[in-house]
Coordinates of C-alpha atoms and ligand atoms in Angstrom, one line a residue:
M1 CA 15.8 119.5 -129.2
T2 CA 15.0 120.1 -125.5
P3 CA 16.9 122.9 -123.7
Q4 CA 18.7 120.2 -121.8
D5 CA 19.8 118.5 -125.0
R6 CA 20.9 121.8 -126.4
F7 CA 23.0 122.6 -123.3
Y8 CA 24.6 119.1 -123.3
R9 CA 25.7 119.6 -127.0
I10 CA 28.4 121.9 -125.7
V11 CA 29.9 119.1 -123.6
E12 CA 29.2 116.4 -126.2
S13 CA 31.0 118.5 -128.9
G14 CA 34.2 118.5 -126.8
L15 CA 33.9 122.3 -126.1
C16 CA 33.5 122.2 -122.3
I17 CA 36.6 123.0 -120.3
G18 CA 34.9 122.6 -117.0
C19 CA 35.1 126.2 -115.8
G20 CA 31.8 126.0 -113.8
L21 CA 30.3 129.2 -115.0
C22 CA 27.1 127.4 -116.2
Q23 CA 26.5 126.3 -112.6
S24 CA 26.7 129.9 -111.5
V25 CA 24.5 131.1 -114.4
A26 CA 21.8 128.5 -113.9
G27 CA 22.0 128.0 -110.1
K28 CA 23.4 125.0 -108.3
D29 CA 20.0 123.3 -108.1
T30 CA 19.7 123.3 -111.9
I31 CA 23.3 122.6 -112.9
R32 CA 26.1 121.3 -110.7
M33 CA 29.7 120.6 -111.6
E34 CA 30.6 117.0 -110.7
K35 CA 33.3 114.5 -111.5
A36 CA 32.1 112.5 -114.6
E37 CA 32.9 108.9 -115.4
S38 CA 35.7 110.3 -117.7
G39 CA 37.3 111.7 -114.6
E40 CA 36.7 115.3 -115.8
L41 CA 34.7 118.0 -114.1
R42 CA 31.5 118.3 -116.1
P43 CA 28.1 120.0 -115.5
R44 CA 25.2 117.7 -114.5
V45 CA 21.7 119.0 -115.2
L46 CA 19.6 118.5 -112.0
G47 CA 16.6 120.8 -112.6
A48 CA 14.5 122.2 -115.4
L49 CA 16.5 124.4 -117.9
T50 CA 14.6 127.0 -119.9
E51 CA 15.5 128.1 -123.5
E52 CA 16.4 131.5 -122.1
R53 CA 18.8 130.1 -119.5
V54 CA 20.5 128.0 -122.2
D55 CA 20.7 131.1 -124.4
M56 CA 22.5 132.8 -121.6
I57 CA 24.8 129.9 -121.1
Y58 CA 25.7 129.9 -124.8
E59 CA 26.5 133.6 -124.6
T60 CA 28.8 133.2 -121.6
C61 CA 30.3 129.7 -121.8
P62 CA 33.9 129.8 -123.0
G63 CA 33.2 126.7 -125.1
T64 CA 30.8 128.7 -127.3
R65 CA 32.2 132.2 -127.0
A66 CA 35.6 133.5 -126.1
E67 CA 36.3 137.2 -125.7
G68 CA 39.5 139.1 -125.0
L69 CA 40.0 142.7 -123.9
P70 CA 37.1 145.1 -124.4
E71 CA 37.8 147.4 -127.4
A72 CA 37.9 150.4 -125.0
L73 CA 41.0 148.9 -123.4
S74 CA 42.7 147.2 -126.3
S75 CA 42.5 150.4 -128.4
Q76 CA 44.6 152.3 -125.7
A77 CA 47.6 149.9 -125.9
P78 CA 50.6 151.6 -127.5
E79 CA 52.1 148.3 -128.9
F80 CA 50.6 145.6 -131.0
D81 CA 51.7 142.2 -132.4
P82 CA 49.4 140.1 -134.5
V83 CA 50.0 137.0 -132.3
W84 CA 50.6 138.6 -128.9
G85 CA 47.9 141.2 -129.3
P86 CA 47.7 144.7 -127.9
Y87 CA 50.1 145.4 -125.0
H88 CA 51.8 148.2 -123.1
R89 CA 54.9 146.2 -122.1
L90 CA 56.5 142.8 -122.4
V91 CA 59.1 142.5 -119.6
L92 CA 60.8 139.9 -117.4
A93 CA 59.6 139.8 -113.8
W94 CA 59.7 137.9 -110.6
A95 CA 58.5 138.2 -107.0
G96 CA 60.4 140.7 -104.9
E97 CA 60.4 138.4 -101.9
P98 CA 62.7 135.4 -102.4
Q99 CA 60.3 132.9 -100.6
I100 CA 57.5 133.8 -102.9
R101 CA 59.7 133.6 -106.0
H102 CA 60.8 130.1 -104.8
E103 CA 57.4 128.8 -104.0
G104 CA 55.7 130.2 -107.2
S105 CA 55.3 128.2 -110.4
A106 CA 57.9 130.3 -112.3
G107 CA 58.9 133.6 -110.7
G108 CA 55.9 133.9 -108.4
V109 CA 54.6 137.0 -110.2
L110 CA 50.9 136.1 -109.9
T111 CA 51.2 135.3 -106.2
A112 CA 53.2 138.5 -105.6
L113 CA 50.7 140.6 -107.4
G114 CA 47.8 139.0 -105.5
R115 CA 49.5 139.6 -102.2
Y116 CA 50.3 143.2 -103.1
L117 CA 46.7 143.9 -104.1
L118 CA 45.6 142.8 -100.6
N119 CA 48.3 144.6 -98.8
S120 CA 47.6 147.8 -100.5
R121 CA 43.8 147.4 -99.9
R122 CA 43.1 147.8 -103.6
V123 CA 40.9 144.7 -103.4
A124 CA 39.0 142.9 -100.6
F125 CA 40.0 139.5 -101.8
V126 CA 41.5 137.4 -104.6
L127 CA 39.5 134.8 -106.5
H128 CA 41.9 132.1 -107.6
V129 CA 42.7 128.4 -107.3
K130 CA 44.4 126.1 -104.8
A131 CA 44.9 122.3 -104.6
S132 CA 41.6 120.5 -104.1
A133 CA 41.2 118.8 -100.7
A134 CA 39.0 116.0 -102.1
E135 CA 40.8 115.3 -105.4
P136 CA 44.5 115.8 -105.0
S137 CA 45.2 116.2 -108.7
F138 CA 42.4 118.8 -109.2
G139 CA 42.3 122.5 -108.5
E140 CA 39.6 124.2 -106.4
R141 CA 38.3 127.7 -106.5
T142 CA 39.3 129.7 -103.4
L143 CA 38.8 133.3 -102.1
S144 CA 42.0 134.6 -100.4
F145 CA 41.6 137.5 -97.9
T146 CA 45.1 137.5 -96.6
E147 CA 48.6 137.4 -98.1
A148 CA 49.2 134.0 -96.5
E149 CA 46.1 132.6 -98.2
V150 CA 47.3 133.8 -101.6
L151 CA 50.5 132.0 -101.0
E152 CA 48.6 128.7 -100.3
G153 CA 47.4 128.9 -103.9
A154 CA 50.9 129.3 -105.4
G155 CA 51.9 126.9 -108.2
S156 CA 50.1 125.8 -111.3
R157 CA 47.3 123.3 -111.0
Y158 CA 47.5 121.1 -114.1
G159 CA 44.3 119.1 -113.3
P160 CA 40.6 119.8 -113.8
T161 CA 39.6 123.1 -112.1
A162 CA 36.3 125.0 -112.0
P163 CA 37.0 128.4 -110.6
L164 CA 33.7 130.0 -111.6
I165 CA 31.1 127.6 -110.0
D166 CA 29.7 130.3 -107.7
F167 CA 30.8 133.5 -109.5
D168 CA 27.3 135.0 -109.0
D169 CA 27.7 134.6 -105.2
V170 CA 31.2 136.2 -105.4
L171 CA 29.7 139.2 -107.2
A172 CA 26.9 139.3 -104.7
R173 CA 29.5 140.2 -102.0
E174 CA 29.7 143.6 -103.6
E175 CA 33.4 144.0 -102.8
P176 CA 36.2 144.8 -105.3
F177 CA 38.3 141.8 -106.1
A178 CA 41.1 140.4 -108.3
L179 CA 40.6 137.4 -110.5
I180 CA 43.6 135.1 -111.2
A181 CA 42.5 132.3 -113.6
K182 CA 43.3 130.7 -116.9
P183 CA 42.7 132.6 -120.1
C184 CA 39.5 130.6 -120.9
D185 CA 38.1 131.4 -117.4
L186 CA 38.8 135.1 -118.1
N187 CA 37.1 134.7 -121.5
A188 CA 34.0 133.5 -119.7
V189 CA 34.0 136.4 -117.3
R190 CA 34.5 138.9 -120.1
N191 CA 31.5 137.3 -121.8
L192 CA 29.5 137.6 -118.6
A193 CA 30.4 141.3 -118.4
H194 CA 27.9 142.0 -121.2
R195 CA 25.1 140.5 -119.2
D196 CA 26.0 141.6 -115.7
P197 CA 27.3 145.1 -114.9
R198 CA 28.7 144.0 -111.6
V199 CA 31.6 142.3 -113.4
D200 CA 33.2 145.5 -114.6
A201 CA 32.4 147.3 -111.4
L202 CA 33.9 144.7 -109.1
V203 CA 36.6 142.8 -111.0
R204 CA 39.4 145.3 -110.5
Y205 CA 42.3 143.3 -111.8
W206 CA 42.3 140.5 -114.3
L207 CA 45.4 138.3 -114.0
S208 CA 46.2 135.1 -115.8
P209 CA 48.9 132.5 -116.5
V210 CA 49.7 131.9 -120.2
C211 CA 48.2 128.5 -120.7
G212 CA 49.0 125.6 -123.0
G213 CA 46.3 123.3 -121.5
Y214 CA 45.9 121.0 -118.5
M215 CA 46.4 117.3 -118.1
P216 CA 43.2 115.2 -118.5
T217 CA 42.5 112.8 -115.6
E218 CA 42.9 109.8 -117.9
A219 CA 46.4 110.9 -118.8
M220 CA 47.2 111.6 -115.2
H221 CA 46.0 108.0 -114.2
R222 CA 48.2 106.6 -117.0
F223 CA 51.2 108.5 -115.6
M224 CA 50.5 107.2 -112.1
H225 CA 49.9 103.6 -113.4
D226 CA 53.2 103.7 -115.4
N227 CA 55.0 104.9 -112.2
R228 CA 53.3 102.4 -109.9
I229 CA 51.4 105.1 -108.0
D230 CA 48.0 104.0 -106.6
P231 CA 45.7 107.0 -107.1
S232 CA 43.7 106.1 -104.0
N233 CA 47.0 106.3 -102.0
V234 CA 47.8 109.9 -103.0
A235 CA 47.1 112.4 -100.3
A236 CA 48.5 115.6 -102.0
L237 CA 50.0 116.6 -105.3
R238 CA 52.2 119.6 -106.1
Y239 CA 52.7 120.1 -109.8
R240 CA 55.3 122.8 -109.8
G241 CA 57.0 125.5 -107.7
L242 CA 59.8 125.2 -105.1
G243 CA 62.2 126.0 -107.9
C244 CA 61.5 126.7 -111.5
P245 CA 59.7 124.7 -112.6
G246 CA 60.5 122.6 -109.5
P247 CA 59.5 118.9 -109.1
T248 CA 56.1 117.3 -109.5
T249 CA 55.6 115.7 -106.2
F250 CA 53.0 113.1 -105.1
R251 CA 52.7 112.7 -101.3
M252 CA 51.3 109.4 -100.3
R253 CA 49.0 108.8 -97.3
D254 CA 51.9 107.2 -95.4
S255 CA 53.9 110.5 -96.1
E256 CA 56.2 108.8 -98.6
E257 CA 57.0 111.3 -101.5
R258 CA 57.6 110.5 -105.1
S259 CA 59.0 113.4 -107.2
F260 CA 59.4 113.7 -111.0
H261 CA 61.0 116.2 -113.2
Y262 CA 58.7 118.5 -115.2
L263 CA 60.0 116.9 -118.4
D264 CA 59.3 113.4 -117.2
F265 CA 55.8 114.5 -116.2
W266 CA 54.8 116.3 -119.4
G267 CA 57.2 114.7 -121.9
E268 CA 60.3 116.0 -123.5
D269 CA 58.6 118.2 -126.1
E270 CA 55.3 119.8 -126.6
S271 CA 54.1 117.2 -129.2
A272 CA 54.0 114.6 -126.3
W273 CA 51.6 116.7 -124.2
S274 CA 48.3 115.0 -123.5
L275 CA 45.6 117.7 -123.6
P276 CA 41.8 118.0 -123.6
F277 CA 40.3 118.6 -127.0
R278 CA 39.2 122.1 -126.0
C279 CA 42.8 123.0 -125.3
K280 CA 44.0 121.7 -128.7
I281 CA 41.7 124.2 -130.4
C282 CA 42.0 127.0 -127.9
P283 CA 41.9 130.5 -129.5
D284 CA 43.3 132.2 -126.4
G285 CA 46.0 130.5 -124.4
I286 CA 47.9 133.8 -124.0
G287 CA 45.6 135.7 -121.7
D288 CA 44.2 138.1 -124.2
G289 CA 41.5 139.2 -121.7
A290 CA 44.0 139.9 -118.9
D291 CA 45.5 143.1 -117.5
I292 CA 48.6 141.1 -117.0
A293 CA 49.4 137.6 -118.3
A294 CA 52.4 135.7 -116.9
A295 CA 54.5 133.1 -118.8
D296 CA 57.5 130.9 -118.5
I297 CA 60.7 131.9 -120.3
W298 CA 62.3 128.7 -121.4
P299 CA 63.6 128.7 -125.0
G300 CA 61.4 126.3 -127.0
A301 CA 59.1 126.0 -124.0
A302 CA 61.2 123.3 -122.4
P303 CA 63.1 123.8 -119.1
D304 CA 66.7 122.9 -118.6
R305 CA 66.8 119.4 -117.0
K306 CA 69.6 120.4 -114.6
G307 CA 68.3 123.7 -113.4
S308 CA 64.8 122.8 -112.3
E309 CA 65.3 123.3 -108.5
T310 CA 68.1 125.8 -108.6
D311 CA 66.7 128.2 -111.2
P312 CA 65.6 131.2 -109.1
G313 CA 62.5 131.7 -111.3
F314 CA 61.5 134.2 -114.0
N315 CA 58.3 135.1 -115.7
S316 CA 57.8 137.1 -118.8
I317 CA 54.7 139.3 -118.4
I318 CA 52.4 140.7 -121.0
V319 CA 51.1 143.9 -119.6
R320 CA 48.0 144.7 -121.7
T321 CA 46.3 147.6 -120.0
A322 CA 47.0 150.9 -118.2
A323 CA 45.7 149.4 -115.0
G324 CA 48.2 146.6 -115.5
T325 CA 51.0 149.1 -116.1
E326 CA 50.1 151.0 -113.0
L327 CA 49.9 147.8 -110.9
V328 CA 53.4 146.7 -112.0
E329 CA 54.9 150.1 -111.1
A330 CA 53.2 150.2 -107.7
A331 CA 54.1 146.6 -106.9
V332 CA 57.8 147.2 -107.8
A333 CA 57.9 150.4 -105.7
A334 CA 56.5 148.4 -102.8
G335 CA 59.1 145.7 -103.2
Y336 CA 56.5 143.0 -104.0
L337 CA 57.7 142.7 -107.6
A338 CA 61.0 143.0 -109.4
I339 CA 61.4 143.5 -113.1
G340 CA 64.2 142.9 -115.5
E341 CA 64.8 143.6 -119.2
D342 CA 62.1 144.5 -121.6
V343 CA 61.5 141.8 -124.2
G344 CA 59.6 141.8 -127.5
P345 CA 57.4 139.5 -129.5
D346 CA 60.4 137.6 -130.9
F347 CA 61.3 136.6 -127.4
M348 CA 57.7 135.5 -126.8
N349 CA 57.7 133.5 -130.1
D350 CA 60.9 131.8 -129.1
T351 CA 59.7 130.8 -125.6
Q352 CA 56.1 130.0 -126.5
P353 CA 56.2 128.3 -129.9
H354 CA 53.2 126.2 -129.2
Q355 CA 51.1 129.3 -128.5
V356 CA 52.1 130.9 -131.8
K357 CA 51.2 127.7 -133.7
K358 CA 47.8 127.4 -131.9
K359 CA 46.9 131.1 -132.4
L360 CA 47.7 130.9 -136.1
A361 CA 45.8 127.6 -136.6
A362 CA 42.8 128.4 -134.5
G363 CA 40.7 130.0 -137.3
A364 CA 40.9 126.9 -139.6
R365 CA 40.4 124.5 -136.7
L366 CA 37.3 126.3 -135.4
D367 CA 35.9 126.5 -139.0
A368 CA 36.4 122.7 -139.4
I369 CA 34.6 122.1 -136.1
A370 CA 31.6 124.3 -137.0
Q371 CA 31.4 122.5 -140.5
S372 CA 31.1 119.2 -138.7
G373 CA 27.7 120.4 -137.2
R374 CA 29.0 121.2 -133.8
P375 CA 28.3 124.6 -132.2
R376 CA 30.6 127.4 -133.4
L377 CA 33.0 128.8 -130.9
K378 CA 32.6 132.5 -131.5
T379 CA 35.7 134.6 -130.8
V380 CA 35.7 138.3 -130.1
G381 CA 38.8 140.5 -129.8
L382 CA 41.2 137.5 -130.3
R383 CA 42.3 138.4 -133.9
I384 CA 41.5 134.9 -135.1
D385 CA 40.4 135.9 -138.7
E386 CA 43.4 138.1 -139.1
L387 CA 45.7 135.4 -137.9
A388 CA 44.1 132.8 -140.2
D389 CA 44.8 135.2 -143.1
L390 CA 48.4 135.4 -141.9
N391 CA 48.6 131.7 -141.7
G392 CA 47.9 131.3 -145.4
D393 CA 45.5 129.2 -147.5
A394 CA 47.8 126.1 -147.7
N395 CA 48.4 126.0 -143.9
N396 CA 44.8 126.6 -143.2
R397 CA 43.8 123.7 -145.5
T398 CA 46.2 121.4 -143.7
Q399 CA 44.9 122.5 -140.3
A400 CA 41.2 122.1 -141.4
E401 CA 41.8 118.7 -142.9
G402 CA 43.7 117.5 -139.7
T403 CA 40.9 118.7 -137.5
A404 CA 38.2 117.1 -139.7
R405 CA 40.1 113.8 -139.6
R406 CA 40.5 113.9 -135.8
L407 CA 36.8 114.6 -135.5
R408 CA 36.0 111.6 -137.7
E409 CA 38.3 109.5 -135.6
G410 CA 36.3 110.4 -132.5
Q411 CA 38.2 113.3 -130.9
G412 CA 36.0 116.2 -130.0
R413 CA 33.1 113.9 -129.0
E414 CA 32.2 113.2 -125.4
K415 CA 29.6 110.9 -124.0
R416 CA 26.8 112.8 -122.2
P417 CA 28.5 113.0 -118.9
F418 CA 25.5 112.2 -116.7
Q419 CA 22.1 110.5 -117.4
R420 CA 19.5 111.6 -114.9
Ligands
FAD501 C1 46.9 124.7 -116.9 C2 48.1 125.6 -117.1 C3 48.8 125.5 -118.3 C4 49.9 126.3 -118.4 N1 50.6 126.4 -119.6 C5 51.6 127.3 -119.8 C6 52.2 127.5 -121.1 O1 51.8 126.8 -122.1 N2 53.2 128.4 -121.2 C7 53.6 129.1 -120.2 O2 54.5 129.9 -120.3 N3 53.0 129.0 -119.0 C8 52.0 128.1 -118.8 N4 51.4 128.0 -117.6 C9 51.8 129.0 -116.6 C10 53.0 128.8 -115.8 O3 52.8 127.4 -115.3 C11 52.9 129.7 -114.6 O4 51.8 129.4 -113.8 C12 52.8 131.2 -114.9 O5 53.9 131.5 -115.6 C13 52.6 131.9 -113.6 O6 53.8 131.8 -112.9 P1 53.9 132.4 -111.4 O7 55.2 132.0 -110.8 O8 53.6 133.8 -111.5 O9 52.7 131.6 -110.7 P2 52.3 131.5 -109.2 O10 52.8 132.7 -108.5 O11 52.6 130.2 -108.7 O12 50.7 131.7 -109.3 C14 49.9 130.9 -110.0 C15 48.5 131.4 -109.8 O13 47.6 130.8 -110.8 C16 46.5 130.2 -110.1 N5 46.2 128.9 -110.8 C17 47.0 127.8 -110.8 N6 46.5 126.8 -111.5 C18 45.3 127.3 -111.9 C19 44.3 126.7 -112.7 N7 44.4 125.5 -113.2 N8 43.2 127.5 -113.0 C20 43.1 128.8 -112.6 N9 44.1 129.4 -111.8 C21 45.2 128.6 -111.5 C22 46.9 130.0 -108.7 O14 45.8 130.1 -107.8 C23 47.9 131.1 -108.4 O15 47.3 132.2 -107.9 C24 50.3 127.2 -117.4 C25 49.6 127.2 -116.2 C26 48.5 126.4 -116.0 C27 47.7 126.5 -114.7
SF4_502 S1 32.9 125.4 -120.4 FE1 32.2 126.1 -118.4 S2 30.2 127.2 -118.8 FE2 30.7 125.9 -120.6 S3 29.6 124.0 -120.3 FE3 31.7 123.7 -119.5 S4 31.6 124.2 -117.3 FE4 29.7 125.0 -118.3
SF4_503 S1 44.6 125.9 -123.3 FE1 42.9 127.3 -123.5 S2 41.1 126.1 -123.1 FE2 42.8 124.9 -122.3 S3 42.9 125.4 -120.2 FE3 44.3 126.8 -121.2 S4 43.1 128.6 -121.7 FE4 41.7 127.0 -121.1

């Protein structure tokens, strides 16, 4: 197998989530993230790949390796739950400034923390995501140097997003920064920390949304087709925010707007969600690698149909480290953040039932994938073996058989995205 074939096996096995780190690791003249025929962001090999470079990609790609908190940090956490992991505090929170709370996805916590980190000069910039200018349904990596720029990125982007495409250039700036990105993006950067000492020196704060997966382009096009929206006529798309969760709004080129309720966009219950294969088998949707992970707080993970735009917005936050604890306290003291009652793992289980199921099932699902001859997604610090034991033999068998059947039916297989 050539190095190029070995690299493309990650994508062909349905393990690529399109984070872009391989472009950064190999250099943009060798690998470049592009929109594939499927509509997803995928790596295209442009130059010669060596075995060593592909080894490094396998060690850092979140499709082949996913790591949570380093042991030195997780061992300091005073609390532990098998599903929710090590933590210092589980607490309700929202942005201290009403405008930020309103514009944010839920309570605006991640935006508020990013803004506070800049205001207090703890970091020089924030690496996060905003709406893509070229592809309205996509996210695009951005560096924010001002509080106003952080606010421009508020709101979840539920489309393909590659925040790590030029992570090496970001490190080369030699300035401390905060990273706000999905749990799998953080897994990738935690992987990279073993190969590049600049990561631990410069990434001062690791912040993440809790993440159930994004909407593949094919499903987005189906939604637009069903609602008579011409994709080529869409100028901008806001998925959430301006309320909690707020409307999903398509703005057309002639400025007409079409808005939908979150439940009409995603479906009434989680079983209707259209997700990429990698998200269905995700071993870390809960931000195990973050100092602070922010989640929604709707019972059963479904918002109230009536309250979408009037709900002032709340997050639950999982504070996993001492740095996260100190940041919350300082942001509250400065008025950037407000906190409410402490909650516990039962509250998280009730508001994130899909995360609990996925975490328990991940071990059996990943085993079934490896047994099918695909690369094994190695997990570190995510408690996947312990959770599989907790899940029990009978449940694990059901999960493994279900995954094996789905693989036979063609899921978890992607066409090579680009032929040179
Ligand atoms: C793909 C996806 C799936 C999600 N699934 C769940 C779930 O299952 N359960 C749950 O409780 N919450 C989920 N969320 C999180 C939820 O939607 C809120 O984003 C989260 O609670 C943070 O709220 P906030 O008000 O603090 O966010 P905001 O203050 O609006 O800040 C959001 C921050 O996240 C960054 N961001 C947005 N989209 C992306 C992206 N695609 N990749 C990287 N960074 C991004 C933005 O740049 C911004 O800095 C998901 C979010 C995303 C992006
Ligand atoms: S998951 Fe990220 S690093 Fe892995 S192949 Fe896809 S884009 Fe590259
Ligand atoms: S579900 Fe997991 S793999 Fe999918 S986008 Fe979220 S963190 Fe990444």
